[in-house]
């Protein structure tokens, strides 16, 4: 704000250019924030199955090992991971 006041006091012509620049900045910012928020939401939805599978496996690791289902869970994780990385 201080830089703007200094610029206007030295060159009053800059006052003509500031409102359109502020309007443009706010418009671009709104578009960026909206797009960024949507991308984060989509990324969270895409990663959700992987995190669910990982927490499920870690929570039941003793049962998985005792029943010899390690290969089954490896295959299941590969399938989920391949679906995510398409």
Short mmCIF file of N, CA and C in Angstrom, two decimals:
data_model
loop_
_atom_site.label_atom_id
_atom_site.label_comp_id
_atom_site.label_asym_id
_atom_site.label_seq_id
_atom_site.Cartn_x
_atom_site.Cartn_y
_atom_site.Cartn_z
N UNK A 1 0.83 -1.19 0.00
CA UNK A 1 0.00 0.00 0.00
C UNK A 1 0.87 1.25 0.00
N UNK A 2 1.95 1.21 0.76
CA UNK A 2 2.86 2.34 0.79
C UNK A 2 3.52 2.58 -0.56
N UNK A 3 3.85 1.51 -1.25
CA UNK A 3 4.47 1.64 -2.58
C UNK A 3 3.49 2.27 -3.56
N UNK A 4 2.22 1.91 -3.44
CA UNK A 4 1.20 2.49 -4.32
C UNK A 4 1.05 3.98 -4.07
N UNK A 5 1.02 4.38 -2.81
CA UNK A 5 0.91 5.80 -2.47
C UNK A 5 2.13 6.56 -2.96
N UNK A 6 3.30 5.99 -2.81
CA UNK A 6 4.52 6.64 -3.30
C UNK A 6 4.49 6.79 -4.82
N UNK A 7 4.07 5.76 -5.51
CA UNK A 7 4.02 5.81 -6.98
C UNK A 7 3.03 6.85 -7.46
N UNK A 8 1.87 6.94 -6.81
CA UNK A 8 0.86 7.91 -7.21
C UNK A 8 1.32 9.33 -6.91
N UNK A 9 2.03 9.53 -5.79
CA UNK A 9 2.50 10.88 -5.47
C UNK A 9 3.60 11.34 -6.42
N UNK A 10 4.42 10.43 -6.90
CA UNK A 10 5.49 10.80 -7.82
C UNK A 10 4.97 10.91 -9.25
N UNK A 11 4.17 9.91 -9.67
CA UNK A 11 3.61 9.90 -11.03
C UNK A 11 2.09 9.73 -10.94
N UNK A 12 1.33 10.79 -10.92
CA UNK A 12 -0.13 10.67 -10.80
C UNK A 12 -0.78 9.88 -11.93
N UNK A 13 -0.08 9.73 -13.05
CA UNK A 13 -0.63 8.97 -14.18
C UNK A 13 -0.84 7.50 -13.79
N UNK A 14 -0.05 7.00 -12.86
CA UNK A 14 -0.19 5.59 -12.45
C UNK A 14 -1.56 5.31 -11.84
N UNK A 15 -2.22 6.36 -11.36
CA UNK A 15 -3.57 6.18 -10.80
C UNK A 15 -4.55 5.70 -11.86
N UNK A 16 -4.28 6.00 -13.11
CA UNK A 16 -5.15 5.54 -14.21
C UNK A 16 -4.99 4.04 -14.46
N UNK A 17 -3.80 3.52 -14.18
CA UNK A 17 -3.53 2.12 -14.50
C UNK A 17 -3.81 1.16 -13.34
N UNK A 18 -3.88 1.67 -12.15
CA UNK A 18 -4.03 0.80 -10.98
C UNK A 18 -5.38 0.08 -10.93
N UNK A 19 -6.53 0.77 -11.10
CA UNK A 19 -7.82 0.05 -11.00
C UNK A 19 -7.96 -1.12 -11.98
N UNK A 20 -7.60 -0.95 -13.27
CA UNK A 20 -7.71 -2.13 -14.15
C UNK A 20 -6.77 -3.27 -13.74
N UNK A 21 -5.59 -2.92 -13.26
CA UNK A 21 -4.66 -3.97 -12.83
C UNK A 21 -5.18 -4.70 -11.59
N UNK A 22 -5.76 -3.97 -10.67
CA UNK A 22 -6.34 -4.60 -9.47
C UNK A 22 -7.50 -5.50 -9.86
N UNK A 23 -8.36 -5.01 -10.77
CA UNK A 23 -9.48 -5.82 -11.23
C UNK A 23 -8.99 -7.10 -11.89
N UNK A 24 -7.97 -6.98 -12.76
CA UNK A 24 -7.42 -8.15 -13.45
C UNK A 24 -6.80 -9.14 -12.45
N UNK A 25 -6.06 -8.62 -11.49
CA UNK A 25 -5.44 -9.48 -10.48
C UNK A 25 -6.50 -10.25 -9.69
N UNK A 26 -7.55 -9.56 -9.26
CA UNK A 26 -8.60 -10.24 -8.47
C UNK A 26 -9.33 -11.29 -9.30
N UNK A 27 -9.53 -11.00 -10.57
CA UNK A 27 -10.21 -11.98 -11.44
C UNK A 27 -9.34 -13.23 -11.64
N UNK A 28 -8.07 -13.04 -11.93
CA UNK A 28 -7.16 -14.18 -12.11
C UNK A 28 -7.02 -14.96 -10.81
N UNK A 29 -6.95 -14.26 -9.70
CA UNK A 29 -6.84 -14.92 -8.40
C UNK A 29 -8.05 -15.80 -8.12
N UNK A 30 -9.25 -15.28 -8.42
CA UNK A 30 -10.48 -16.06 -8.18
C UNK A 30 -10.49 -17.33 -9.03
N UNK A 31 -10.08 -17.21 -10.28
CA UNK A 31 -10.04 -18.38 -11.16
C UNK A 31 -9.02 -19.39 -10.65
N UNK A 32 -7.85 -18.90 -10.26
CA UNK A 32 -6.80 -19.79 -9.76
C UNK A 32 -7.23 -20.52 -8.49
N UNK A 33 -7.82 -19.79 -7.55
CA UNK A 33 -8.23 -20.41 -6.28
C UNK A 33 -9.30 -21.47 -6.53
N UNK A 34 -10.26 -21.16 -7.39
CA UNK A 34 -11.31 -22.13 -7.69
C UNK A 34 -10.74 -23.39 -8.34
N UNK A 35 -9.86 -23.20 -9.31
CA UNK A 35 -9.25 -24.34 -10.01
C UNK A 35 -8.37 -25.15 -9.07
N UNK A 36 -7.59 -24.48 -8.26
CA UNK A 36 -6.72 -25.16 -7.31
C UNK A 36 -7.51 -25.99 -6.32
N UNK A 37 -8.59 -25.44 -5.82
CA UNK A 37 -9.44 -26.16 -4.86
C UNK A 37 -10.04 -27.41 -5.50
N UNK A 38 -10.50 -27.28 -6.74
CA UNK A 38 -11.09 -28.43 -7.43
C UNK A 38 -10.05 -29.51 -7.71
N UNK A 39 -8.84 -29.11 -8.08
CA UNK A 39 -7.78 -30.10 -8.32
C UNK A 39 -7.41 -30.84 -7.04
N UNK A 40 -7.33 -30.13 -5.92
CA UNK A 40 -7.03 -30.79 -4.65
C UNK A 40 -8.14 -31.77 -4.26
N UNK A 41 -9.38 -31.41 -4.53
CA UNK A 41 -10.50 -32.30 -4.23
C UNK A 41 -10.42 -33.56 -5.08
N UNK A 42 -10.15 -33.40 -6.38
CA UNK A 42 -10.05 -34.56 -7.27
C UNK A 42 -8.87 -35.44 -6.91
N UNK A 43 -7.75 -34.83 -6.53
CA UNK A 43 -6.59 -35.61 -6.13
C UNK A 43 -6.88 -36.41 -4.85
N UNK A 44 -7.59 -35.79 -3.92
CA UNK A 44 -7.96 -36.50 -2.70
C UNK A 44 -8.87 -37.68 -2.98
N UNK A 45 -9.81 -37.49 -3.91
CA UNK A 45 -10.71 -38.60 -4.27
C UNK A 45 -9.94 -39.72 -4.95
N UNK A 46 -8.97 -39.37 -5.77
CA UNK A 46 -8.20 -40.39 -6.48
C UNK A 46 -7.29 -41.16 -5.53
N UNK A 47 -6.74 -40.50 -4.52
CA UNK A 47 -5.82 -41.17 -3.59
C UNK A 47 -6.56 -41.93 -2.49
N UNK A 48 -7.81 -41.65 -2.33
CA UNK A 48 -8.57 -42.25 -1.24
C UNK A 48 -8.53 -43.78 -1.24
N UNK A 49 -8.73 -44.47 -2.36
CA UNK A 49 -8.68 -45.94 -2.32
C UNK A 49 -7.31 -46.49 -1.91
N UNK A 50 -6.25 -45.81 -2.29
CA UNK A 50 -4.91 -46.29 -1.93
C UNK A 50 -4.70 -46.17 -0.43
N UNK A 51 -5.07 -45.02 0.14
CA UNK A 51 -4.90 -44.84 1.58
C UNK A 51 -5.80 -45.78 2.37
N UNK A 52 -7.01 -46.02 1.88
CA UNK A 52 -7.91 -46.95 2.55
C UNK A 52 -7.32 -48.37 2.54
N UNK A 53 -6.78 -48.77 1.39
CA UNK A 53 -6.18 -50.10 1.27
C UNK A 53 -4.96 -50.23 2.18
N UNK A 54 -4.14 -49.20 2.23
CA UNK A 54 -2.95 -49.23 3.06
C UNK A 54 -3.30 -49.31 4.55
N UNK A 55 -4.25 -48.52 5.00
CA UNK A 55 -4.63 -48.56 6.42
C UNK A 55 -5.31 -49.88 6.77
N UNK A 56 -6.08 -50.42 5.83
CA UNK A 56 -6.71 -51.72 6.05
C UNK A 56 -5.65 -52.81 6.21
N UNK A 57 -4.65 -52.77 5.37
CA UNK A 57 -3.57 -53.77 5.43
C UNK A 57 -2.75 -53.64 6.70
N UNK A 58 -2.42 -52.40 7.08
CA UNK A 58 -1.63 -52.21 8.29
C UNK A 58 -2.42 -52.56 9.56
N UNK A 59 -3.72 -52.31 9.53
CA UNK A 59 -4.55 -52.64 10.69
C UNK A 59 -4.68 -54.14 10.91
N UNK A 60 -4.68 -54.89 9.83
CA UNK A 60 -4.86 -56.34 9.96
C UNK A 60 -3.64 -57.13 9.56
N UNK A 61 -2.47 -56.57 9.75
CA UNK A 61 -1.24 -57.23 9.29
C UNK A 61 -1.02 -58.58 9.97
N UNK A 62 -1.36 -58.69 11.25
CA UNK A 62 -1.18 -59.96 11.95
C UNK A 62 -2.09 -61.04 11.35
N UNK A 63 -3.33 -60.67 11.04
CA UNK A 63 -4.28 -61.63 10.46
C UNK A 63 -3.86 -62.01 9.04
N UNK A 64 -3.39 -61.05 8.29
CA UNK A 64 -2.96 -61.32 6.92
C UNK A 64 -1.80 -62.29 6.91
N UNK A 65 -0.83 -62.07 7.79
CA UNK A 65 0.33 -62.96 7.85
C UNK A 65 -0.04 -64.35 8.36
N UNK A 66 -0.91 -64.40 9.36
CA UNK A 66 -1.26 -65.71 9.93
C UNK A 66 -2.07 -66.56 8.95
N UNK A 67 -2.84 -65.93 8.10
CA UNK A 67 -3.64 -66.68 7.13
C UNK A 67 -2.94 -66.87 5.79
N UNK A 68 -1.74 -66.34 5.65
CA UNK A 68 -0.97 -66.50 4.41
C UNK A 68 -1.59 -65.76 3.24
N UNK A 69 -2.21 -64.62 3.51
CA UNK A 69 -2.89 -63.87 2.44
C UNK A 69 -2.05 -62.71 1.93
N UNK A 70 -0.75 -62.80 2.10
CA UNK A 70 0.13 -61.69 1.69
C UNK A 70 0.07 -61.51 0.17
N UNK A 71 0.14 -62.60 -0.57
CA UNK A 71 0.09 -62.49 -2.04
C UNK A 71 -1.24 -61.92 -2.52
N UNK A 72 -2.32 -62.30 -1.85
CA UNK A 72 -3.64 -61.77 -2.20
C UNK A 72 -3.67 -60.26 -2.02
N UNK A 73 -3.17 -59.77 -0.90
CA UNK A 73 -3.18 -58.33 -0.64
C UNK A 73 -2.20 -57.58 -1.54
N UNK A 74 -1.08 -58.22 -1.91
CA UNK A 74 -0.17 -57.59 -2.86
C UNK A 74 -0.87 -57.39 -4.20
N UNK A 75 -1.57 -58.41 -4.66
CA UNK A 75 -2.30 -58.30 -5.92
C UNK A 75 -3.41 -57.27 -5.86
N UNK A 76 -4.10 -57.25 -4.73
CA UNK A 76 -5.18 -56.28 -4.54
C UNK A 76 -4.63 -54.85 -4.54
N UNK A 77 -3.50 -54.65 -3.88
CA UNK A 77 -2.89 -53.32 -3.84
C UNK A 77 -2.40 -52.90 -5.22
N UNK A 78 -1.81 -53.85 -5.96
CA UNK A 78 -1.35 -53.53 -7.32
C UNK A 78 -2.53 -53.10 -8.20
N UNK A 79 -3.65 -53.81 -8.05
CA UNK A 79 -4.84 -53.47 -8.83
C UNK A 79 -5.33 -52.06 -8.50
N UNK A 80 -5.39 -51.72 -7.22
CA UNK A 80 -5.83 -50.38 -6.79
C UNK A 80 -4.83 -49.32 -7.27
N UNK A 81 -3.56 -49.62 -7.14
CA UNK A 81 -2.51 -48.67 -7.55
C UNK A 81 -2.53 -48.45 -9.07
N UNK A 82 -2.72 -49.52 -9.83
CA UNK A 82 -2.80 -49.38 -11.30
C UNK A 82 -4.02 -48.56 -11.70
N UNK A 83 -5.12 -48.75 -10.98
CA UNK A 83 -6.31 -47.95 -11.27
C UNK A 83 -6.09 -46.48 -10.97
N UNK A 84 -5.26 -46.18 -9.99
CA UNK A 84 -4.99 -44.79 -9.64
C UNK A 84 -4.02 -44.12 -10.61
N UNK A 85 -3.05 -44.87 -11.10
CA UNK A 85 -2.00 -44.25 -11.91
C UNK A 85 -2.32 -44.22 -13.41
N UNK A 86 -3.52 -44.51 -13.80
CA UNK A 86 -3.89 -44.42 -15.22
C UNK A 86 -3.90 -43.01 -15.67
#
